[in-house]
PDB file of C-alpha atoms in Angstrom:
ATOM      1  CA  MET A  76     -33.770 -45.027  -4.976  1.00  0.00           C
ATOM      2  CA  ALA A  77     -35.369 -41.736  -5.979  1.00  0.00           C
ATOM      3  CA  GLY A  78     -35.173 -40.603  -2.358  1.00  0.00           C
ATOM      4  CA  ASP A  79     -31.418 -41.329  -2.249  1.00  0.00           C
ATOM      5  CA  THR A  80     -30.914 -39.345  -5.448  1.00  0.00           C
ATOM      6  CA  ARG A  81     -32.788 -36.367  -4.019  1.00  0.00           C
ATOM      7  CA  GLU A  82     -30.742 -36.576  -0.810  1.00  0.00           C
ATOM      8  CA  ASN A  83     -27.485 -36.666  -2.782  1.00  0.00           C
ATOM      9  CA  LEU A  84     -28.544 -33.664  -4.867  1.00  0.00           C
ATOM     10  CA  SER A  85     -29.543 -31.787  -1.741  1.00  0.00           C
ATOM     11  CA  TYR A  86     -26.181 -32.606  -0.133  1.00  0.00           C
ATOM     12  CA  ASP A  87     -24.272 -31.400  -3.226  1.00  0.00           C
ATOM     13  CA  GLU A  88     -26.274 -28.174  -3.352  1.00  0.00           C
ATOM     14  CA  LYS A  89     -25.582 -27.602   0.342  1.00  0.00           C
ATOM     15  CA  ASN A  90     -21.851 -28.078  -0.238  1.00  0.00           C
ATOM     16  CA  ARG A  91     -21.905 -25.636  -3.149  1.00  0.00           C
ATOM     17  CA  CYS A  92     -23.745 -23.039  -1.073  1.00  0.00           C
ATOM     18  CA  GLU A  93     -21.297 -23.448   1.802  1.00  0.00           C
ATOM     19  CA  GLY A  94     -18.375 -23.173  -0.620  1.00  0.00           C
ATOM     20  CA  SER A  95     -19.790 -19.962  -2.104  1.00  0.00           C
ATOM     21  CA  PHE A  96     -20.345 -18.546   1.389  1.00  0.00           C
ATOM     22  CA  PHE A  97     -16.779 -19.242   2.504  1.00  0.00           C
ATOM     23  CA  SER A  98     -15.393 -17.862  -0.776  1.00  0.00           C
ATOM     24  CA  MET A  99     -17.352 -14.623  -0.375  1.00  0.00           C
ATOM     25  CA  ASN A 100     -16.309 -14.437   3.267  1.00  0.00           C
ATOM     26  CA  ALA A 101     -12.634 -14.714   2.251  1.00  0.00           C
ATOM     27  CA  ILE A 102     -13.042 -11.904  -0.308  1.00  0.00           C
ATOM     28  CA  ILE A 103     -14.830  -9.573   2.127  1.00  0.00           C
ATOM     29  CA  HIS A 104     -12.264 -10.349   4.839  1.00  0.00           C
ATOM     30  CA  GLY A 105      -9.421  -9.531   2.439  1.00  0.00           C
ATOM     31  CA  VAL A 106     -11.004  -6.245   1.316  1.00  0.00           C
ATOM     32  CA  VAL A 107     -11.758  -5.019   4.852  1.00  0.00           C
ATOM     33  CA  LEU A 108      -8.351  -6.058   6.207  1.00  0.00           C
ATOM     34  CA  ALA A 109      -6.417  -4.518   3.306  1.00  0.00           C
ATOM     35  CA  PHE A 110      -8.285  -1.215   3.591  1.00  0.00           C
ATOM     36  CA  GLY A 111      -7.607  -1.157   7.316  1.00  0.00           C
ATOM     37  CA  LEU A 112      -3.874  -1.507   6.693  1.00  0.00           C
ATOM     38  CA  ILE A 113      -3.572   0.898   3.764  1.00  0.00           C
ATOM     39  CA  LEU A 114      -5.834   3.793   4.851  1.00  0.00           C
ATOM     40  CA  PRO A 115      -3.654   5.380   7.586  1.00  0.00           C
ATOM     41  CA  LEU A 116      -1.707   8.447   6.405  1.00  0.00           C
ATOM     42  CA  GLY A 117       1.920   7.597   5.745  1.00  0.00           C
ATOM     43  CA  ALA A 118       4.837   8.406   3.460  1.00  0.00           C
ATOM     44  CA  GLN A 119       3.636   5.977   0.793  1.00  0.00           C
ATOM     45  CA  ASN A 120       0.131   7.464   0.532  1.00  0.00           C
ATOM     46  CA  VAL A 121       1.493  11.006   0.680  1.00  0.00           C
ATOM     47  CA  PHE A 122       3.935  10.346  -2.174  1.00  0.00           C
ATOM     48  CA  ILE A 123       1.297   8.819  -4.478  1.00  0.00           C
ATOM     49  CA  PHE A 124      -1.105  11.701  -3.790  1.00  0.00           C
ATOM     50  CA  GLN A 125       1.648  14.222  -4.537  1.00  0.00           C
ATOM     51  CA  GLN A 126       2.566  12.576  -7.818  1.00  0.00           C
ATOM     52  CA  GLY A 127      -1.061  12.690  -8.912  1.00  0.00           C
ATOM     53  CA  ALA A 128      -1.085  16.408  -8.095  1.00  0.00           C
ATOM     54  CA  TRP A 129       2.353  17.292  -9.449  1.00  0.00           C
ATOM     55  CA  GLN A 130       2.178  15.555 -12.813  1.00  0.00           C
ATOM     56  CA  ARG A 131       0.642  17.296 -15.812  1.00  0.00           C
ATOM     57  CA  HIS A 132      -1.606  14.302 -16.643  1.00  0.00           C
ATOM     58  CA  ILE A 133      -2.707  11.429 -14.430  1.00  0.00           C
ATOM     59  CA  TRP A 134      -1.068   8.848 -16.697  1.00  0.00           C
ATOM     60  CA  ARG A 135       2.303  10.473 -15.991  1.00  0.00           C
ATOM     61  CA  ALA A 136       1.927   9.320 -12.378  1.00  0.00           C
ATOM     62  CA  LEU A 137       1.601   5.677 -13.480  1.00  0.00           C
ATOM     63  CA  PRO A 138       5.250   4.797 -12.652  1.00  0.00           C
ATOM     64  CA  ALA A 139       4.655   5.722  -9.006  1.00  0.00           C
ATOM     65  CA  ILE A 140       1.270   3.977  -8.905  1.00  0.00           C
ATOM     66  CA  ILE A 141       2.565   0.779 -10.499  1.00  0.00           C
ATOM     67  CA  SER A 142       5.732   0.695  -8.404  1.00  0.00           C
ATOM     68  CA  ALA A 143       3.855   1.102  -5.100  1.00  0.00           C
ATOM     69  CA  SER A 144       1.212  -1.416  -6.163  1.00  0.00           C
ATOM     70  CA  VAL A 145       3.782  -4.000  -7.250  1.00  0.00           C
ATOM     71  CA  CYS A 146       5.659  -3.601  -3.953  1.00  0.00           C
ATOM     72  CA  ASP A 147       2.456  -4.137  -1.983  1.00  0.00           C
ATOM     73  CA  THR A 148       1.583  -7.114  -4.183  1.00  0.00           C
ATOM     74  CA  LEU A 149       4.987  -8.656  -3.473  1.00  0.00           C
ATOM     75  CA  LEU A 150       4.585  -8.160   0.284  1.00  0.00           C
ATOM     76  CA  ILE A 151       1.087  -9.661   0.269  1.00  0.00           C
ATOM     77  CA  VAL A 152       2.194 -12.699  -1.748  1.00  0.00           C
ATOM     78  CA  LEU A 153       5.133 -13.224   0.613  1.00  0.00           C
ATOM     79  CA  ALA A 154       2.803 -12.851   3.592  1.00  0.00           C
ATOM     80  CA  VAL A 155       0.360 -15.460   2.331  1.00  0.00           C
ATOM     81  CA  ALA A 156       3.284 -17.722   1.377  1.00  0.00           C
ATOM     82  CA  GLY A 157       4.321 -17.793   5.033  1.00  0.00           C
ATOM     83  CA  VAL A 158       7.471 -15.680   4.874  1.00  0.00           C
ATOM     84  CA  SER A 159       6.294 -13.805   7.991  1.00  0.00           C
ATOM     85  CA  VAL A 160       7.595 -16.620  10.166  1.00  0.00           C
ATOM     86  CA  ILE A 161      11.108 -16.279   8.701  1.00  0.00           C
ATOM     87  CA  VAL A 162      11.174 -12.466   8.806  1.00  0.00           C
ATOM     88  CA  GLN A 163      10.041 -12.293  12.422  1.00  0.00           C
ATOM     89  CA  GLN A 164      12.990 -14.492  13.415  1.00  0.00           C
ATOM     90  CA  LEU A 165      15.547 -12.046  11.932  1.00  0.00           C
ATOM     91  CA  PRO A 166      15.891  -8.989  14.231  1.00  0.00           C
ATOM     92  CA  VAL A 167      18.738  -7.622  12.082  1.00  0.00           C
ATOM     93  CA  PHE A 168      16.268  -7.241   9.195  1.00  0.00           C
ATOM     94  CA  GLU A 169      14.176  -4.734  11.140  1.00  0.00           C
ATOM     95  CA  THR A 170      17.278  -2.796  12.250  1.00  0.00           C
ATOM     96  CA  VAL A 171      18.678  -2.457   8.715  1.00  0.00           C
ATOM     97  CA  MET A 172      15.302  -1.455   7.267  1.00  0.00           C
ATOM     98  CA  MET A 173      14.735   1.062  10.051  1.00  0.00           C
ATOM     99  CA  ALA A 174      18.109   2.732   9.423  1.00  0.00           C
ATOM    100  CA  GLY A 175      17.431   2.923   5.688  1.00  0.00           C
ATOM    101  CA  GLY A 176      13.922   4.271   6.275  1.00  0.00           C
ATOM    102  CA  PHE A 177      15.226   6.890   8.722  1.00  0.00           C
ATOM    103  CA  LEU A 178      17.752   8.319   6.241  1.00  0.00           C
ATOM    104  CA  PHE A 179      15.451   8.124   3.238  1.00  0.00           C
ATOM    105  CA  LEU A 180      12.506   9.828   4.955  1.00  0.00           C
ATOM    106  CA  LEU A 181      14.752  12.656   6.173  1.00  0.00           C
ATOM    107  CA  TYR A 182      15.823  13.272   2.573  1.00  0.00           C
ATOM    108  CA  MET A 183      12.311  12.807   1.160  1.00  0.00           C
ATOM    109  CA  GLY A 184      10.912  15.248   3.721  1.00  0.00           C
ATOM    110  CA  TRP A 185      13.514  17.839   2.726  1.00  0.00           C
ATOM    111  CA  VAL A 186      12.655  17.431  -0.986  1.00  0.00           C
ATOM    112  CA  THR A 187       8.930  17.727  -0.270  1.00  0.00           C
ATOM    113  CA  TRP A 188       9.310  20.742   2.030  1.00  0.00           C
ATOM    114  CA  ASN A 189      11.280  22.661  -0.619  1.00  0.00           C
ATOM    115  CA  SER A 190       9.049  21.665  -3.544  1.00  0.00           C
ATOM    116  CA  ARG A 191       6.850  24.319  -5.110  1.00  0.00           C
ATOM    117  CA  PRO A 192       3.473  23.742  -6.813  1.00  0.00           C
ATOM    118  CA  LYS A 193       3.624  23.949 -10.585  1.00  0.00           C
ATOM    119  CA  THR A 194       1.451  26.725 -11.921  1.00  0.00           C
ATOM    120  CA  ASN A 195       3.191  26.599 -15.294  1.00  0.00           C
ATOM    121  CA  GLN A 196       2.169  23.440 -17.148  1.00  0.00           C
ATOM    122  CA  ASN A 197       5.292  23.619 -19.317  1.00  0.00           C
ATOM    123  CA  GLU A 198       7.586  23.496 -16.309  1.00  0.00           C
ATOM    124  CA  LYS A 199       9.823  20.474 -16.123  1.00  0.00           C
ATOM    125  CA  HIS A 200       8.479  17.745 -13.845  1.00  0.00           C
ATOM    126  CA  THR A 201      10.282  17.265 -10.558  1.00  0.00           C
ATOM    127  CA  PHE A 202      10.130  13.483 -10.790  1.00  0.00           C
ATOM    128  CA  THR A 203      10.890  11.540 -13.960  1.00  0.00           C
ATOM    129  CA  ALA A 204       9.351   8.104 -14.508  1.00  0.00           C
ATOM    130  CA  LYS A 205      12.462   6.379 -13.121  1.00  0.00           C
ATOM    131  CA  LYS A 206      12.555   8.660 -10.091  1.00  0.00           C
ATOM    132  CA  GLN A 207       8.878   8.063  -9.416  1.00  0.00           C
ATOM    133  CA  ALA A 208       9.292   4.294  -9.553  1.00  0.00           C
ATOM    134  CA  ALA A 209      12.414   4.353  -7.379  1.00  0.00           C
ATOM    135  CA  PHE A 210      10.966   6.697  -4.753  1.00  0.00           C
ATOM    136  CA  ALA A 211       7.656   4.809  -4.627  1.00  0.00           C
ATOM    137  CA  ALA A 212       9.537   1.544  -4.101  1.00  0.00           C
ATOM    138  CA  ALA A 213      11.660   3.159  -1.403  1.00  0.00           C
ATOM    139  CA  VAL A 214       8.720   4.556   0.597  1.00  0.00           C
ATOM    140  CA  SER A 215       6.988   1.187   0.227  1.00  0.00           C
ATOM    141  CA  LEU A 216       9.877  -1.054   1.237  1.00  0.00           C
ATOM    142  CA  LEU A 217      11.944   1.113   3.606  1.00  0.00           C
ATOM    143  CA  ASN A 218       9.280   0.973   6.298  1.00  0.00           C
ATOM    144  CA  PRO A 219       9.926  -2.007   8.568  1.00  0.00           C
ATOM    145  CA  HIS A 220       6.835  -1.504  10.699  1.00  0.00           C
ATOM    146  CA  ALA A 221       4.529  -1.382   7.671  1.00  0.00           C
ATOM    147  CA  ILE A 222       6.237  -4.442   6.200  1.00  0.00           C
ATOM    148  CA  LEU A 223       6.028  -6.411   9.429  1.00  0.00           C
ATOM    149  CA  ASP A 224       2.414  -5.350   9.938  1.00  0.00           C
ATOM    150  CA  THR A 225       1.454  -6.339   6.404  1.00  0.00           C
ATOM    151  CA  ILE A 226       3.313  -9.630   6.493  1.00  0.00           C
ATOM    152  CA  GLY A 227       2.270 -10.412  10.045  1.00  0.00           C
ATOM    153  CA  VAL A 228      -1.404  -9.400   9.882  1.00  0.00           C
ATOM    154  CA  ILE A 229      -2.197 -10.614   6.365  1.00  0.00           C
ATOM    155  CA  GLY A 230      -0.004 -13.697   6.760  1.00  0.00           C
ATOM    156  CA  THR A 231      -1.637 -14.660  10.050  1.00  0.00           C
ATOM    157  CA  SER A 232      -5.151 -13.982   8.728  1.00  0.00           C
ATOM    158  CA  SER A 233      -4.534 -16.127   5.649  1.00  0.00           C
ATOM    159  CA  LEU A 234      -3.832 -19.176   7.828  1.00  0.00           C
ATOM    160  CA  GLN A 235      -7.555 -19.739   8.367  1.00  0.00           C
ATOM    161  CA  TYR A 236      -8.037 -20.305   4.641  1.00  0.00           C
ATOM    162  CA  SER A 237      -6.863 -22.996   2.269  1.00  0.00           C
ATOM    163  CA  GLY A 238      -7.133 -23.782  -1.411  1.00  0.00           C
ATOM    164  CA  LEU A 239      -9.392 -21.466  -3.406  1.00  0.00           C
ATOM    165  CA  GLU A 240     -10.368 -19.385  -0.361  1.00  0.00           C
ATOM    166  CA  LYS A 241      -6.725 -18.510   0.332  1.00  0.00           C
ATOM    167  CA  TRP A 242      -6.227 -17.411  -3.284  1.00  0.00           C
ATOM    168  CA  LEU A 243      -9.394 -15.288  -3.159  1.00  0.00           C
ATOM    169  CA  PHE A 244      -8.298 -13.701   0.132  1.00  0.00           C
ATOM    170  CA  MET A 245      -4.887 -12.828  -1.323  1.00  0.00           C
ATOM    171  CA  THR A 246      -6.380 -11.516  -4.589  1.00  0.00           C
ATOM    172  CA  ALA A 247      -8.800  -9.276  -2.673  1.00  0.00           C
ATOM    173  CA  CYS A 248      -5.943  -7.765  -0.653  1.00  0.00           C
ATOM    174  CA  ILE A 249      -3.921  -7.130  -3.812  1.00  0.00           C
ATOM    175  CA  ALA A 250      -6.901  -5.608  -5.659  1.00  0.00           C
ATOM    176  CA  VAL A 251      -7.483  -3.145  -2.812  1.00  0.00           C
ATOM    177  CA  SER A 252      -3.870  -1.915  -3.055  1.00  0.00           C
ATOM    178  CA  TRP A 253      -4.085  -1.272  -6.796  1.00  0.00           C
ATOM    179  CA  ILE A 254      -7.498   0.410  -6.579  1.00  0.00           C
ATOM    180  CA  TRP A 255      -6.399   2.539  -3.615  1.00  0.00           C
ATOM    181  CA  PHE A 256      -3.227   3.877  -5.229  1.00  0.00           C
ATOM    182  CA  ILE A 257      -4.996   4.659  -8.512  1.00  0.00           C
ATOM    183  CA  SER A 258      -7.764   6.468  -6.606  1.00  0.00           C
ATOM    184  CA  LEU A 259      -5.224   8.358  -4.507  1.00  0.00           C
ATOM    185  CA  ALA A 260      -3.390   9.653  -7.585  1.00  0.00           C
ATOM    186  CA  ILE A 261      -6.688  10.674  -9.196  1.00  0.00           C
ATOM    187  CA  ALA A 262      -7.642  12.514  -5.996  1.00  0.00           C
ATOM    188  CA  GLY A 263      -4.318  14.348  -6.136  1.00  0.00           C
ATOM    189  CA  ARG A 264      -4.923  15.327  -9.755  1.00  0.00           C
ATOM    190  CA  LEU A 265      -8.421  16.626  -8.955  1.00  0.00           C
ATOM    191  CA  PHE A 266      -7.073  18.529  -5.970  1.00  0.00           C
ATOM    192  CA  GLN A 267      -4.493  20.262  -8.165  1.00  0.00           C
ATOM    193  CA  THR A 268      -7.186  21.108 -10.728  1.00  0.00           C
ATOM    194  CA  ILE A 269      -9.235  22.851  -8.042  1.00  0.00           C
ATOM    195  CA  ASP A 270      -6.199  24.544  -6.488  1.00  0.00           C
ATOM    196  CA  THR A 271      -5.245  26.705  -9.477  1.00  0.00           C
ATOM    197  CA  SER A 272      -3.213  29.145  -7.359  1.00  0.00           C
ATOM    198  CA  GLY A 273      -1.060  26.397  -5.847  1.00  0.00           C
ATOM    199  CA  ARG A 274      -1.468  27.742  -2.312  1.00  0.00           C
ATOM    200  CA  LEU A 275      -3.341  24.722  -0.963  1.00  0.00           C
ATOM    201  CA  MET A 276      -0.816  22.356  -2.539  1.00  0.00           C
ATOM    202  CA  LEU A 277       1.986  24.291  -0.877  1.00  0.00           C
ATOM    203  CA  ILE A 278       0.315  23.669   2.485  1.00  0.00           C
ATOM    204  CA  VAL A 279      -0.126  19.988   1.603  1.00  0.00           C
ATOM    205  CA  ASN A 280       3.587  19.767   0.735  1.00  0.00           C
ATOM    206  CA  LYS A 281       4.582  21.269   4.094  1.00  0.00           C
ATOM    207  CA  CYS A 282       2.233  18.943   5.991  1.00  0.00           C
ATOM    208  CA  SER A 283       3.503  15.967   3.974  1.00  0.00           C
ATOM    209  CA  ALA A 284       7.095  16.832   4.839  1.00  0.00           C
ATOM    210  CA  VAL A 285       6.177  17.005   8.533  1.00  0.00           C
ATOM    211  CA  VAL A 286       4.544  13.553   8.292  1.00  0.00           C
ATOM    212  CA  MET A 287       7.694  12.131   6.694  1.00  0.00           C
ATOM    213  CA  TRP A 288       9.980  13.727   9.285  1.00  0.00           C
ATOM    214  CA  ALA A 289       7.722  12.462  12.071  1.00  0.00           C
ATOM    215  CA  ALA A 290       7.998   8.941  10.654  1.00  0.00           C
ATOM    216  CA  ALA A 291      11.782   9.362  10.375  1.00  0.00           C
ATOM    217  CA  GLY A 292      11.904  10.565  13.982  1.00  0.00           C
ATOM    218  CA  TYR A 293       9.943   7.528  15.111  1.00  0.00           C
ATOM    219  CA  PHE A 294      12.340   5.252  13.241  1.00  0.00           C
ATOM    220  CA  GLY A 295      15.302   7.081  14.777  1.00  0.00           C
ATOM    221  CA  ILE A 296      13.971   6.743  18.319  1.00  0.00           C
ATOM    222  CA  SER A 297      13.183   3.061  17.783  1.00  0.00           C
ATOM    223  CA  LEU A 298      16.593   2.485  16.214  1.00  0.00           C
ATOM    224  CA  PHE A 299      18.629   4.074  18.992  1.00  0.00           C
ATOM    225  CA  SER A 300      16.453   2.667  21.782  1.00  0.00           C
ATOM    226  CA  ASN A 301      17.297  -0.814  20.547  1.00  0.00           C
TER     227      ASN A 301
END
């Protein structure tokens, strides 16, 4: 009888250890995967970095940070919920998003190219809170390839998990997005603090505009080739 009790306890402990291992594995998988998707330089990252640099205080860039983070959160939740299967069966969705992204990035590139670093702290901010939120949402959602990659990759990866592990995987992906955008804005603010003359930021603005126009060009080629 005592032997059976010890065996049962050992079996329960083994199950708990295995459960903890799989839970940690889901978290690590989510963190690594999310970083892999969010790290590449793109219009979204460029915009958040710029807002951190352009705004007088880091908290003034919160509308852009929150908007981009919420958009990524929505995409991740939809991905884990299995919406990727529906989206991938609607070719018109990609075409419409590509056209919108093409036009928006052309305009955003023009705004960025013509922007000037603010050396006068009393100068009026280029982007109000509403503009920040709207532009951040636009660069986050008007990118069909990023959306399909996020939904497809994260959605497909989440299929190997169920129950608590799936929730932990999704939460890890979401946490990475929020931490990344906050860190990016802080990096922009620190960069502006170091670059008191504004010359380096002017170069960053020009390079950012080129990145946006390159993305727009890619969308345009893909759009017309289809």
